[in-house]
Coordinates of C-alpha atoms in Angstrom, one line a residue:
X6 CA 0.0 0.0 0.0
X7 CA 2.7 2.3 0.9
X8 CA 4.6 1.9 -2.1
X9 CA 1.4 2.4 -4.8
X10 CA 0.7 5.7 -2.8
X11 CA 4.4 6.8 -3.5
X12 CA 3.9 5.8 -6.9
X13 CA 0.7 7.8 -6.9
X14 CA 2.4 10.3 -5.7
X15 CA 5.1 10.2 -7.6
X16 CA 3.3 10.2 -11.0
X17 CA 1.3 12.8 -10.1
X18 CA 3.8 15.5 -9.3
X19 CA 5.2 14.5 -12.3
X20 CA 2.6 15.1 -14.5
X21 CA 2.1 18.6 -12.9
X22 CA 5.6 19.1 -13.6
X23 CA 4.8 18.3 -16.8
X24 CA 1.9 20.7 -17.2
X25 CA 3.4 23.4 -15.9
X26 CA 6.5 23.9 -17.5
X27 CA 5.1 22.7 -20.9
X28 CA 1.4 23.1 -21.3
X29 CA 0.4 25.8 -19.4
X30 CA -1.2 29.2 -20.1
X31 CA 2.3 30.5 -18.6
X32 CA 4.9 28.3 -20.0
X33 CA 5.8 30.7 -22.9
X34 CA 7.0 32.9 -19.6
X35 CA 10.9 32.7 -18.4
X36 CA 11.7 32.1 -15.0
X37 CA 13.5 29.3 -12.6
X38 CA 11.8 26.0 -13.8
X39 CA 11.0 25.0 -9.8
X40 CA 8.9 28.5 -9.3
X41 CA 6.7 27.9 -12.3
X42 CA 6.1 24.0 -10.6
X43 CA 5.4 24.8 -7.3
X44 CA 5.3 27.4 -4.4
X45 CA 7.8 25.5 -2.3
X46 CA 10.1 27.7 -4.5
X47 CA 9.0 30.3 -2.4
X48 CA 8.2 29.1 0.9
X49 CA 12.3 28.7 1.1
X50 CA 13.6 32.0 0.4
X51 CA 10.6 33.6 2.6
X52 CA 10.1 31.2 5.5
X53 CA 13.6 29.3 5.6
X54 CA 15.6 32.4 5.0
X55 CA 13.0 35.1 6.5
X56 CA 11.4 36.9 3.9
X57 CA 14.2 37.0 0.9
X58 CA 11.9 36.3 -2.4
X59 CA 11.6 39.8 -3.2
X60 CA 15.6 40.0 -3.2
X61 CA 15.6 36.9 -5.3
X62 CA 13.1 38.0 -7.8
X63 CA 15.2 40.8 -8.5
X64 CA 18.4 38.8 -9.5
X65 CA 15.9 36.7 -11.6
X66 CA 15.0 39.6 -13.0
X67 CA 18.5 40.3 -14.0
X68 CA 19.0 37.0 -15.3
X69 CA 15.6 36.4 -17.5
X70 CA 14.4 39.8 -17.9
X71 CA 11.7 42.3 -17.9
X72 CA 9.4 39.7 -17.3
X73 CA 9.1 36.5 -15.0
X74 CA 7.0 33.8 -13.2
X75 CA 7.5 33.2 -10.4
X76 CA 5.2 31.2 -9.3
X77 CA 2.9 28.3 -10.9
X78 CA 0.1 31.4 -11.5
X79 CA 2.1 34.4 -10.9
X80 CA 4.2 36.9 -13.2
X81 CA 6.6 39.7 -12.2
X82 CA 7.0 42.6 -14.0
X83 CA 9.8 44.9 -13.5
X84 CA 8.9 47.8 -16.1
X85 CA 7.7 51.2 -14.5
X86 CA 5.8 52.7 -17.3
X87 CA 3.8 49.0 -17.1
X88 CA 2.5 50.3 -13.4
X89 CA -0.5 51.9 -14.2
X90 CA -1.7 49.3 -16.9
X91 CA -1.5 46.9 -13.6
X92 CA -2.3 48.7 -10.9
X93 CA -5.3 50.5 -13.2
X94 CA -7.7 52.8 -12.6
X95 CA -10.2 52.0 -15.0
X96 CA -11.0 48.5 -15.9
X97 CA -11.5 45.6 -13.3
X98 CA -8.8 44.4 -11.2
X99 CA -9.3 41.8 -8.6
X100 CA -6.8 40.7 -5.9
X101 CA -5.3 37.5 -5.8
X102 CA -6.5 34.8 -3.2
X103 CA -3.4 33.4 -2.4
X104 CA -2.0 36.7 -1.3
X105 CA -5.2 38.7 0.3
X106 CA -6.6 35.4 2.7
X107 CA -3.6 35.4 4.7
X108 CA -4.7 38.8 6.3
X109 CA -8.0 37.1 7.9
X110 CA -9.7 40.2 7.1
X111 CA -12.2 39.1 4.0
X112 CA -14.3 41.9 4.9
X113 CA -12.3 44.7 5.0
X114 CA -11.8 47.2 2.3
X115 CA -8.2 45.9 1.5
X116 CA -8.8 41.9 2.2
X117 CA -11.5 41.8 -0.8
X118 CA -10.8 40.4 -3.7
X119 CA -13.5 41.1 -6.2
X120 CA -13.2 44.3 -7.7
X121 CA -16.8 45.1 -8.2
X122 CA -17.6 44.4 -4.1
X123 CA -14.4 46.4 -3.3
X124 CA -15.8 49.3 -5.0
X125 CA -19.0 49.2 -3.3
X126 CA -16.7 48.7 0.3
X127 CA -14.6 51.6 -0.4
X128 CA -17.1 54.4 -1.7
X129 CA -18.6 54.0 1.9
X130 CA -15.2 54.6 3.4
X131 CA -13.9 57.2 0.7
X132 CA -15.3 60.7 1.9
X133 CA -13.7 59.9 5.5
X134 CA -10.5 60.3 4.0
X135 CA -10.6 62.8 0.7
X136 CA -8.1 65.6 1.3
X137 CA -10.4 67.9 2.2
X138 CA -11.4 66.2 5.4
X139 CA -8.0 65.1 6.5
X140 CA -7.7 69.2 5.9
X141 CA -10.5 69.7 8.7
X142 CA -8.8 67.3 11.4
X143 CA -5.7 68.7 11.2
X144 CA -6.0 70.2 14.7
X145 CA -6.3 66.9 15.7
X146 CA -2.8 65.7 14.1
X147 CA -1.3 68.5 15.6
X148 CA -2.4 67.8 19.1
X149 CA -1.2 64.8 18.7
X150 CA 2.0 66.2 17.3
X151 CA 2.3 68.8 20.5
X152 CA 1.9 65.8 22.7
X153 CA 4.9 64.1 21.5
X154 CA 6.8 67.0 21.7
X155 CA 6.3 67.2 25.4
X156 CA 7.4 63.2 25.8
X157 CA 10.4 63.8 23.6
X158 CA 11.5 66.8 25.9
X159 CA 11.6 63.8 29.0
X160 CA 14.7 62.7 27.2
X161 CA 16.6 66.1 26.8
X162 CA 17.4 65.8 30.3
X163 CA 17.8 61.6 30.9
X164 CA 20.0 61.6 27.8
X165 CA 18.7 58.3 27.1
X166 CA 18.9 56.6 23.4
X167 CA 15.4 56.6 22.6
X168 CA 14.0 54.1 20.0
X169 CA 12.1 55.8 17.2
X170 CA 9.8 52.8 15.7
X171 CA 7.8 52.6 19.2
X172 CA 7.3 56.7 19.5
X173 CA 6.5 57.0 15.6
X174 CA 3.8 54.0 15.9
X175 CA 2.4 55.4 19.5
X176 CA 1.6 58.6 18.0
X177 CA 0.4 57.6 14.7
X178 CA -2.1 54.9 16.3
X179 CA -3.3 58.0 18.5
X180 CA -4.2 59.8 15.4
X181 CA -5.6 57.1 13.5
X182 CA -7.5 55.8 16.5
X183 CA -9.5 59.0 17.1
X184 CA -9.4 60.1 13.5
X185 CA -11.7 57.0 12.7
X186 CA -12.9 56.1 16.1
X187 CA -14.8 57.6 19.1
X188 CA -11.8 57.6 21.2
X189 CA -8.1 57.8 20.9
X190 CA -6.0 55.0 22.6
X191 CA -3.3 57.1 24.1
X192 CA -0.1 55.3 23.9
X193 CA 1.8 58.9 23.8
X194 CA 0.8 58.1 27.4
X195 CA 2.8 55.2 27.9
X196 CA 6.2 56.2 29.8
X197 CA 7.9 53.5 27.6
X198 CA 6.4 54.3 24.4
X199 CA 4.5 51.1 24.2
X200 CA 7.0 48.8 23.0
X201 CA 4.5 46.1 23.1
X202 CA 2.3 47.7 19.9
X203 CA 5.5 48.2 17.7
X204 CA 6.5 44.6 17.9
X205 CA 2.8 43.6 17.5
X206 CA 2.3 44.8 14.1
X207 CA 5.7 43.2 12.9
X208 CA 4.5 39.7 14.5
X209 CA 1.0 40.5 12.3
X210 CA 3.4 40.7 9.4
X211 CA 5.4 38.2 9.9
X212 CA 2.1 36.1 10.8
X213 CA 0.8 36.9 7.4
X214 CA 3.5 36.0 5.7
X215 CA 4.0 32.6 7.2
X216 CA 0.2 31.6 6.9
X217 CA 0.8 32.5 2.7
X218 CA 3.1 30.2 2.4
X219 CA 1.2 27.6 4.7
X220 CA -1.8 27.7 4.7
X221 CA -3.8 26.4 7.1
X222 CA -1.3 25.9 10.3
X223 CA -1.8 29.0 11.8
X224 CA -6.1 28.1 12.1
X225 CA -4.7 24.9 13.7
X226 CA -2.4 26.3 15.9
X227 CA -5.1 28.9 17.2
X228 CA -7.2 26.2 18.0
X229 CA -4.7 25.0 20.7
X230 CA -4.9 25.4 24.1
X231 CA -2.6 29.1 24.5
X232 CA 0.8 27.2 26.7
X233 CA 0.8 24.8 23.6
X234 CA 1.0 28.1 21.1
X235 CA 3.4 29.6 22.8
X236 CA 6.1 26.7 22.8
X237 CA 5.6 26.2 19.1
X238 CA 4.8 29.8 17.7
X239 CA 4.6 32.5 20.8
X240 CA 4.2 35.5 18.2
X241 CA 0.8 34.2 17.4
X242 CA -0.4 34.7 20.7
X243 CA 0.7 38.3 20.5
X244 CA -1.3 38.3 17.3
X245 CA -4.5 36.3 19.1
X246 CA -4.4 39.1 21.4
X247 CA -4.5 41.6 19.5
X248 CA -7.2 40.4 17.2
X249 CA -8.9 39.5 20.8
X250 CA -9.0 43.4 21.8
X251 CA -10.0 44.2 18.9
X252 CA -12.9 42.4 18.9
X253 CA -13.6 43.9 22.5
X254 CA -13.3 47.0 20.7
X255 CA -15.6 47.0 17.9
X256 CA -18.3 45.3 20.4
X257 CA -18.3 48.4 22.4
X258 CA -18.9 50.5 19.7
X259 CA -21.6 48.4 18.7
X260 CA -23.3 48.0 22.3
X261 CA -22.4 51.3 23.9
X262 CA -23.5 54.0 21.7
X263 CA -24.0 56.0 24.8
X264 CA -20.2 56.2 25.5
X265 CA -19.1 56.7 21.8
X266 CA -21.6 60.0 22.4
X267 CA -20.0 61.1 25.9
X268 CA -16.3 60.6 24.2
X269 CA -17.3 62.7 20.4
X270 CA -18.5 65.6 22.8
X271 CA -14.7 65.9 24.2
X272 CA -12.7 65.5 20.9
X273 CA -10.7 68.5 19.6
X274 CA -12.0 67.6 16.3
X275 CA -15.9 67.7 15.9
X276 CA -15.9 65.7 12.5
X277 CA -17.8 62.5 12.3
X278 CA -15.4 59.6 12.9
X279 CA -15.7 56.7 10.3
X280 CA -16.5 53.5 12.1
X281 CA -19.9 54.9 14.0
X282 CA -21.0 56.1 10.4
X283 CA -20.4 52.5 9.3
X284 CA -22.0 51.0 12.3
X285 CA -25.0 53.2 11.0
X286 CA -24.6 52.5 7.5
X287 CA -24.4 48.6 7.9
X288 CA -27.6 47.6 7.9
X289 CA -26.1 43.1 7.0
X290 CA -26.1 40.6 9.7
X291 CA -22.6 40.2 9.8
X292 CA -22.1 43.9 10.0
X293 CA -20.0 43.7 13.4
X294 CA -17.8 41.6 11.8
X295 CA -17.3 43.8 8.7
X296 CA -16.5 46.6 11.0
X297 CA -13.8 44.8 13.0
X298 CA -12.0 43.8 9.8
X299 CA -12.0 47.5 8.7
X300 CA -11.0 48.3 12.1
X301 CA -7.9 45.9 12.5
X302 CA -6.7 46.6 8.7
X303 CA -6.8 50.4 9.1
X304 CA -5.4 50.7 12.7
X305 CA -2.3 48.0 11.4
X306 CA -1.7 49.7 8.1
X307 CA -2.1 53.4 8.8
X308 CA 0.1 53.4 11.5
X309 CA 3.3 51.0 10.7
X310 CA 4.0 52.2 6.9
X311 CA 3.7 55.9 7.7
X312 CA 6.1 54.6 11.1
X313 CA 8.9 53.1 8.8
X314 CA 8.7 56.2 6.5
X315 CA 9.0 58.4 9.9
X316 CA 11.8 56.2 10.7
X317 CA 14.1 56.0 7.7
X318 CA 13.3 59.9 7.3
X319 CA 15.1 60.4 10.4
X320 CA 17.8 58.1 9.8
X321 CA 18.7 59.5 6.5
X322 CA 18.5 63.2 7.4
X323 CA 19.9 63.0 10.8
X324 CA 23.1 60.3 8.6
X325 CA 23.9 63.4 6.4
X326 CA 24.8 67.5 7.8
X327 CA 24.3 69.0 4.5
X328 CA 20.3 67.5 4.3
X329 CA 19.8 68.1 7.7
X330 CA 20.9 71.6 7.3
X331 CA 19.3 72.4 4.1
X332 CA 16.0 71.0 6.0
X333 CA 15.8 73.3 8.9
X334 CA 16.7 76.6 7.0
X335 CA 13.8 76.3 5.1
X336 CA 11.5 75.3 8.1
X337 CA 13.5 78.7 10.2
X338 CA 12.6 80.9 7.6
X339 CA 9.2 79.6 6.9
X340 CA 7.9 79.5 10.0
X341 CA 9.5 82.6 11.0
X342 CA 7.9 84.0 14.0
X343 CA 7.0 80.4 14.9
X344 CA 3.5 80.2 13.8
X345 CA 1.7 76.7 13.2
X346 CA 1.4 76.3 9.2
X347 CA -1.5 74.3 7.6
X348 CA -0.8 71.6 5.8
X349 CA -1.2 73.1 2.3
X350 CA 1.2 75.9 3.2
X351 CA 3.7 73.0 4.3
X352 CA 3.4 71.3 0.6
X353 CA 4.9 74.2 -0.6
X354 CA 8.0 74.4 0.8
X355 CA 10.3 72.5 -1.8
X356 CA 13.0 70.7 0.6
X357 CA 10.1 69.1 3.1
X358 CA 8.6 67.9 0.3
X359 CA 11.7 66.3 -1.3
X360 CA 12.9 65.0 1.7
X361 CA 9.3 63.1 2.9
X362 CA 9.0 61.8 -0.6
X363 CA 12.6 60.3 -0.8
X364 CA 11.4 58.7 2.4
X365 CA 8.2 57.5 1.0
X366 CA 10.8 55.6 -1.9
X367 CA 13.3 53.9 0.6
X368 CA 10.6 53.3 2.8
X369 CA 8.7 51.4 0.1
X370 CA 5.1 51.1 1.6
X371 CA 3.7 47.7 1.8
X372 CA 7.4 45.9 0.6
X373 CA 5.6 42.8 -0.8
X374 CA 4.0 42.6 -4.2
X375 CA 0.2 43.1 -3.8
X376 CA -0.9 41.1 -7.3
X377 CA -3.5 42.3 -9.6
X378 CA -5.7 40.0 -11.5
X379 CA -7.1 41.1 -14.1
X380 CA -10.5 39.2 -14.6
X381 CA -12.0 39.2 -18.4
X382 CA -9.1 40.9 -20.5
X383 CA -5.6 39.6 -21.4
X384 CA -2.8 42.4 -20.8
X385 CA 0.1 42.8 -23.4
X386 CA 3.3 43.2 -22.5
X387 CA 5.8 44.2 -25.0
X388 CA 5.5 40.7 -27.6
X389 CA 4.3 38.8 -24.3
X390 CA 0.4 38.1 -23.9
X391 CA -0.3 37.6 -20.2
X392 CA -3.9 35.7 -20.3
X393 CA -6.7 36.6 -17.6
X394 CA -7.1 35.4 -14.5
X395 CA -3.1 35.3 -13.8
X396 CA -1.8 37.2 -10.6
X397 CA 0.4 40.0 -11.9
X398 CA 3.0 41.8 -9.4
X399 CA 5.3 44.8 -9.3
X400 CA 6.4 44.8 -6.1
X401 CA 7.6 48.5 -4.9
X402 CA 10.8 47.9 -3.9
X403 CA 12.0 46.7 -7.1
X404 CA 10.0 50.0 -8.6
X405 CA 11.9 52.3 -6.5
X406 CA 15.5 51.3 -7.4
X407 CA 15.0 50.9 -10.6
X408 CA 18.1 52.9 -11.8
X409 CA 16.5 54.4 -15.1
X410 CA 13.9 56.3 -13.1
X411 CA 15.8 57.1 -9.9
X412 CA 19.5 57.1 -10.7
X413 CA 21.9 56.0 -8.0
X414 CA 18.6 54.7 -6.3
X415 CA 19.9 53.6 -3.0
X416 CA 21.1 57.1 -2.4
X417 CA 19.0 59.6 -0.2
X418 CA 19.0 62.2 -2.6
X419 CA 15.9 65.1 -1.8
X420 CA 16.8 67.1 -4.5
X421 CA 15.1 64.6 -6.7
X422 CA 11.7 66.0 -6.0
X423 CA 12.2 69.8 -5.4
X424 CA 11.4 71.0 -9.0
X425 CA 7.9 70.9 -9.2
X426 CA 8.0 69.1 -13.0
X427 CA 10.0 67.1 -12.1
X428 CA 8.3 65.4 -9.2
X429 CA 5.1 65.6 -11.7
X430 CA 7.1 63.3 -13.6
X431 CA 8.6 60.9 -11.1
X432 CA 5.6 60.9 -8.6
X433 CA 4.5 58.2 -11.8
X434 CA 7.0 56.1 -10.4
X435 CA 6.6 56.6 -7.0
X436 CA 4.5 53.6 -5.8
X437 CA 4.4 53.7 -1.6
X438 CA 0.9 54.0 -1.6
X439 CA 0.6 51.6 -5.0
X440 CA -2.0 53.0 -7.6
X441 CA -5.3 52.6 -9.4
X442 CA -8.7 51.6 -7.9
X443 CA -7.1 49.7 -5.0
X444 CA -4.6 52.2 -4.1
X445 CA -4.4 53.5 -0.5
X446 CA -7.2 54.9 0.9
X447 CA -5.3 56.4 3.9
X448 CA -2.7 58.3 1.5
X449 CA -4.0 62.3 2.3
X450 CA -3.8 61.6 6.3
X451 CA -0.9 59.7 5.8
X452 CA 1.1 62.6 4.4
X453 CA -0.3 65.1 6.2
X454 CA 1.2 63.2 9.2
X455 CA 4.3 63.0 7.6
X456 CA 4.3 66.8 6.7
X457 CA 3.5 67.8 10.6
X458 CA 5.9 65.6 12.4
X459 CA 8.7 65.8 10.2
X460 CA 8.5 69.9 9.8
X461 CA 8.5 69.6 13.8
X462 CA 10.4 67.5 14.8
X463 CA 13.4 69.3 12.8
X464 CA 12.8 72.2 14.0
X465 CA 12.0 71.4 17.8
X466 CA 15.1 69.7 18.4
X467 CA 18.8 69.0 17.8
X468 CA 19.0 65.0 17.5
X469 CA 22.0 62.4 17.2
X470 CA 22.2 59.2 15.9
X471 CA 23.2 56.6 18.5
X472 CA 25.0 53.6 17.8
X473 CA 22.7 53.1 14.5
X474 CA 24.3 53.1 11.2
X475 CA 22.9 52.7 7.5
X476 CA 22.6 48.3 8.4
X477 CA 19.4 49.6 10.8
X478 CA 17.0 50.5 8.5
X479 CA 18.2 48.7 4.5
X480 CA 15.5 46.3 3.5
X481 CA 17.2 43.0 4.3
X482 CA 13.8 41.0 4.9
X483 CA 10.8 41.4 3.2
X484 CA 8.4 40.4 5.8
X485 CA 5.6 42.2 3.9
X486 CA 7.2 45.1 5.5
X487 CA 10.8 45.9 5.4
X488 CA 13.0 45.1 7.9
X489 CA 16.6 45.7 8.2
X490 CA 19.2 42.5 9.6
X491 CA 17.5 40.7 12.4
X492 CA 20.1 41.7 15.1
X493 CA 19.0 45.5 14.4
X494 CA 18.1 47.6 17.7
X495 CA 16.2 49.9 15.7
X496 CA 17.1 53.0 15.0
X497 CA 18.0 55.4 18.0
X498 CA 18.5 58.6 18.9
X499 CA 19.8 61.0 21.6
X500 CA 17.7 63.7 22.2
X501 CA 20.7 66.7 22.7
X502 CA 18.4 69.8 23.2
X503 CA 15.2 71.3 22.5
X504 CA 15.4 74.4 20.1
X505 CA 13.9 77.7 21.1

């Protein structure tokens, strides 16, 4: 018996084999021979060596070209004028299964896959964050903003290397959190910055990442009594946890609308808050649940992008005199006197601007690919038909060091974006927040965070690099976010002196 299964087996993954490299809709497409057979390909370079396929695809581009497979129904594309026909506006794109279920959240704006149901999910959510709303909130950013400038002033006098990651994600989750909720979370309160909420939403990655590439073992582990979980896995229960308060969370909201009235009537900000106009506009049974997946993906992914960009910003301006000098000139002389400036008055100063989105490109965004599938049409590609239904990536780390559109690409280089036609043109290629009908929907608060806490916290204080170099914050692992070598500390700085 055991040897006929073998057999079985055996001629079965043969025949695959077979199929795939011969007989497929994708076999006329170059790539490694075991990628186009299987995802075990894969599974190596991201679980056995911690999130490296992105770094491989890369050399494969090198060796086979423009365009690859790289898995059994998945091409890469590395072509930046090609973006937009992926990532499109118009025309239906769906999301690919294989990469959005891994998330757990179905329901969410960004975890659906059919483009036509997205649509309908994110026009309910659109108006909460158009420009011109972020625009009426932002004396709630800069509350927030104020309020970290007080906790970094603590460390002027302790001279203690501070972490940045922890103080960039406690503020942004404060903004985010009573942005789009009743009430803010305050973890600018937490004397230690809340370590615990910056190392949650890396565990999330890394969780999603390892559930892609097996599917299945992380719903088995959960069911597990929790000692058992946390000998074989312990970062799930951070994630279990997490997804457990959430949960606690969103059932408040939905059973206490008492409370969510007593908290809007003490917000700085009078503006409706998106989740209790959901929880009004839902009318489906399982509209609790769709709430809590918008809640978890919003609260993850608007606070630990727009942290990394926060964080590699520093780095790189604090790693180089002449930036960091050219950056608070223009902010002395344009806030002058020391008044607050809006946000639109901050877009126009021409060095802030370069410098934020030269951190948007080395800070990449989501670092993964995010595939596209486009559902009824075939796309062309140079001489290459690519047929429907075939997940298509660009993933935004390759787009951002492509040397033809950003020349010496690893370099921090502002002055890339300070002439205003030119960042018309390379803005194209500028892919953080991806593009098209799926693009982010957080982008507008997202840079007008950016905008307020870089502008002060360059001009508030004089800040040193400590014991961090440039090994802190290179992508090394993609773990659907970058990360830098796996012994990083992070990077850290020494508050010297507030400036009056």
């Amino acid at each position: 018996m055991f040897w006929q299964l073998a057999l079985l087996f055996f001629a079965t993954t043969l025949c695959k084999a077979v199929y795939e490299l011969h007989f497929s809709r994708l076999s006329h497409i170059p790539g490694p021979k075991l990628a186009a057979f299987t995802r075990l390909y894969e599974l190596y370079y991201d679980v056995v060596l911690r999130g490296k396929y992105t770094h491989k695809i890369a050399e494969m581009h090198s060796q086979y070209g423009p365009i690859i497979r790289v898995g059994p129904r998945e091409v890469h594309i590395n072509n930046p004028d090609f973006y937009e026909t992926v990532y499109a506006l118009r025309g239906k794109r769906n999301k690919d299964p294989w990469f959005t279920s891994n998330f757990a959240v179905p329901k969410s704006s960004f975890g659906t896959l059919s483009h036509d149901v997205h649509r309908s999910r994110r026009s309910l959510m659109a108006p909460y964050f158009s420009k011109a709303r972020v625009q009426r909130i932002e004396s709630t950013i800069l509350a927030k903003v104020d309020k970290l400038v007080r906790r970094l002033e603590e460390f002027v006098h302790s001279q203690q290397p501070l972490r940045l990651d922890p103080v960039f994600s406690c503020l942004l989750v404060d903004i985010v959190s009573e942005y789009t909720n009743y009430k803010c979370f305050n973890y600018l309160d937490s004397p230690d910055f809340q370590p615990i909420w910056a190392d949650t939403t890396k565990d999330l990655s890394e969780c999603a990442m390892m559930s892609r590439n097996l599917p299945g073992v992380f719903g088995i582990l959960a069911c597990l009594p929790r000692r058992l979980v946390k000998q074989i896995y312990p970062k799930l229960i951070t994630v279990m946890d997490f997804r457990a308060d959430c949960i606690k969370e969103v059932a408040h909201m939905f059973h206490n609308t008492s409370d969510s009235k007593e908290m809007a009537e003490v917000k700085i900000c009078q503006e409706p808050t998106l989740f209790h106009d959901l929880l009004k506009l839902e009318s489906s049974p399982d509209a609790e649940e769709r709430v809590l997946h918008e809640f978890i993906s919003i609260i993850t992914a608007g606070t630990e992008t727009t942290s990394n960009t926060l964080t590699a910003i520093t780095f790189h301006v604090l790693n180089n005199i002449k930036i960091k000098q050219k950056l608070r000139d223009e902010l002395y002389q344009a806030f002058g006197d020391g008044n607050a400036m809006t946000w639109t008055e901050l877009e126009q100063l021409p060095y802030l601007t370069g410098v934020i989105y030269e951190g948007l490109r080395l800070s990449y965004g989501l670092s993964t690919r995010s595939p596209r599938v486009s559902p009824d049409e075939a796309l062309q590609f140079g001489d290459t038909i690519i047929p429907p239904n075939v997940a298509i990536g660009m993933a935004s780390v390759i787009m951002h060091h492509n040397e033809t559109s950003f020349p010496d690409s690893h370099k921090f280089m502002p002055e890339r974006w300070t002439d205003p036609e030119e960042r018309r043109r390379l803005s194209k290629y500028l892919v953080a927040f991806s593009k098209g009908s799926r693009s982010c929907i957080g982008r507008h608060l997202a840079l007008a965070n950016l905008y307020f806490t870089v502008s002060t916290m360059f001009r508030k204080f004089e800040m040193q690099l400590f014991e961090t170099t440039e090994d802190d914050i290179k992508l090394e692992h993609d773990i659907m976010l970058p990360r830098p070598r796996l012994t990083s500390k992070g990077v850290r700085v020494i508050i010297k002196r507030p400036i009056v």
